[in-house]
Amino acid sequence: MLTWSDSPSSPSKGRRVQSPIVSRDSKQRDKAQRREARKRAVKTRRQLADHCALWLFEAETAWQAGDLAKTRLLLDRTLRLRANHQAANEFMADLCFKEKRHEDGLEHFDRLVAPPTWPLVDYHAAIACLVTGRYMQGYALAARFVDVTAAEKELSTAHDNARLIQADCLTLAKNPPRRSPYADQDPSVRSRPAATVGSPRPRVPARRETAITTPARPTGHRTAVGARPGPESPPAPSSATPLRAASAASDSLDLPPFPGLALPEIQVDLAVDRAGFPDTWGPDDVGPASDVVLRVRYAELRLQKGFDELLSLGAISNVEHFGYQLDTVRRVLRDFRGRVLLADEVGLGKTIEACLTLKEYWMRGLVRKALILTPASLVGQWVDELTERFALTPVAADAQLVRRDEEFWAREPLVVASLPLARQSMHRDRLSRLDYDLVIVDEAHALKNRASASWQLVNDVKKRFLLLLSATPVGNNLTELYNLIQLLRPGLLQSEAQFRREYGQIEALSQAGRRERLRELLREVMVRNTRAHIDLKLPKRIAATHVVRPSSGEAGVLDALAAVIRDRYSTATPADRWRMTTLQMQAGSGPSALRFGLRDHAGHPDAYPFAPVAAALDQMDGGRSAKPAKLEALLDLARRSPEKKIVFTRFRATLDELDAALTAAGRRVSVFHGGLSPADKQRAIDAFEGDAEILLSTEVGGQGRNLQFCRTVINYDVPWNPAAIEQRVGRVHRIGQTRDVYIFNLCLAGSVEEHILSILHDKINMFELVAGEVEMILGHLGDDQDFASLVMDAWSGSHSGEEASATFDRLSARLLDAKSTYQRTSELDRALFSEDYES
């Protein structure tokens, strides 16, 4: 508590000074707030680390499968989230070196704060330095590689060649040529036969004294010399000059300057040649070229001013939008002048509206610097959406990066940051000194308290346009709404005291005149689309969970895996936690997926504890004639009805197993997965719409495809992310669907998936909720962990079936409380926003 006093010792007599008399309660409150801030920061770091670990793990899998484009995409995604991520930069540098993109590879290599875990990255970087003329760095890297690999017999050839690189770098550094003698050639592998991407190659390449060989990079854990090799780099031309010969010929490349050329002046005549115009045209009908340029510029300026025609629609991809969303964007641009509260009901696409607005401003040159503030768990999702669908290049604000790089906020034009990170005092001070064209705040009901650091941050940042997104902007009372409007249009609702006297609590709005006055004010700053207004009436969703009892062999595999995970999960690193989580998901999918996961995990040094799982799996595989229990259940479902069905699974190994089994059973099957070309994907959909009875699809089939001609969805394995389940069902339960939709969820008794379905289906009735409401409920948990992490924490901390049931019951209780909170908030919002705010 701060008090005012007149101090006789004040330098200015009679002047009132502030005396900091702080009570014990205030100290304890400040201490508690700092403790909570530290806890939130830890959760945010863990969330970002988990995202990066998952993408890095998937990049390794894509690398092993030979999908270099997907590998690069996943690494790019990781580096957008954390630009200085050690493992991602090392992996990306190695990938660039393999593709002969030496400058790009060195850019990522230079970001490493520690020597690479895979020593051959040093070797490849030394080659790149030799090619690009960075001789002293190449000498140092080759020397480090020689020291580190002195005892590695499998790398003897590379070891010898590294010594040659040392010698050449030292020679060229003492007498540097004008241009690197290796600028037009790659002193890499000579005369090597081409290899199939992803296929293994001999561990030890043939030794050659005058050629530098490039051993393949292993996947999984890149420190093990004997790990499985991944995709090979493309072979260099066999006619390349050997290293020593090229070094000796370096002097001959010192050519004289090219002689100058004397060019005549070119006369430019802007007069109009009227020969091609009709005779009826007079001198005033054709103007000079300068007039044409001015008219084009005038048309551009008019296009910038008018927003009836949206330019962004032709520059986005895989975005499903509706008329009311486009009308909302036009109103935001034209009527609200870019300062508005987007309060659409859950599931109607506020994020799409905000992204379209950003893209429209960006294309018209009206926004060149933007900041997006979201909950920590949504940072990665916003980065993905903007990058992959709206062709923008945002950068995620990583806590460690922005702490080290003081110029980060000022330098980056488009930043996605978590609100807990941005509101920290050190970042808030920097942000308040910057001028932003546009600020977007997702889940803006977090700004309901004007005394909070979040509200103060958004209020202090200088911005031209401001978009606040919230499906529940009121919360508990009208004061929270007042605080949001103050950010958009200060003074619109007068002072807070006047607002309280005029409108009071929500109950006072039962008076028609008072309610209409408030509505009239809110229409100036708010858009709220409702399902009733857009007449969005979809048929019912009827869901059923089919719990299948596993065979004794399957139960043994699940028990062995659970024992290893429960013993090691709590002390594992984020990357290892994701590996264990993925293995547990693969076990829930089926033996084929788990078998693939264990093979992929074999190169990791932490693989030995999973040996009992592999042994149990091999023992179960002894009876090859017996099908997995869930597969038998799927075949039974397929026999019951001739209806078209979409069977979703996350894993390709399971997809291949289902394809073989259903085809052998006489079912007409079409297969859809991310490895298909666009033409093959379209053929798969056409086949399903035609003669095929079943579409087997991985997660990619749940994105951007309208399949309303089908109404049956079978989740062969259950995603641990409720949004992924909603996305799968949304392919058939959408506008245009006229029949009730049936959803069948398969799971093994006693598995993690059974507990997940018990929570989502039986406790919070997920399949009866509106699309998007599950995410709103999860948002009221007050936890920055995603749902999959909460599930894994509950599963790994339980050491028996009874204990697991009790733990998941506690998680269910938390979700039920969060659902009740969300429903109370929604009722308050509907009481105030029932009409008159639509686009």
CSV table of C-alpha atoms in Angstrom, one decimal, residues 9 29 68 128 156 158 181 248 256 261 274 320 420 426 505 609 755-756 788 796 820 837:
chain,number,residue,atom,x,y,z
A,9,SER,CA,13.0,17.0,5.0
A,29,ARG,CA,0.9,-10.9,-2.6
A,68,LEU,CA,13.2,-34.8,-47.5
A,128,ALA,CA,31.4,-26.2,-47.0
A,156,SER,CA,38.8,-43.7,-41.1
A,158,ALA,CA,36.6,-39.3,-43.6
A,181,PRO,CA,39.0,-22.9,-56.4
A,248,ALA,CA,47.3,-27.1,-57.4
A,256,PRO,CA,42.5,-10.7,-65.9
A,261,LEU,CA,32.5,-2.2,-73.5
A,274,ARG,CA,-1.0,6.2,-83.7
A,320,GLU,CA,-12.4,-23.2,-46.0
A,420,PRO,CA,2.5,-14.9,-20.4
A,426,MET,CA,11.5,-6.7,-19.5
A,505,GLN,CA,-24.9,-5.8,-13.6
A,609,PRO,CA,14.9,-50.8,-21.6
A,755,HIS,CA,-9.6,-43.8,-20.4
A,756,ILE,CA,-9.5,-40.9,-23.0
A,788,ALA,CA,-2.0,-35.3,-24.5
A,796,SER,CA,2.7,-42.7,-16.4
A,820,SER,CA,-19.4,-25.9,-15.9
A,837,TYR,CA,-24.2,-8.0,-33.8
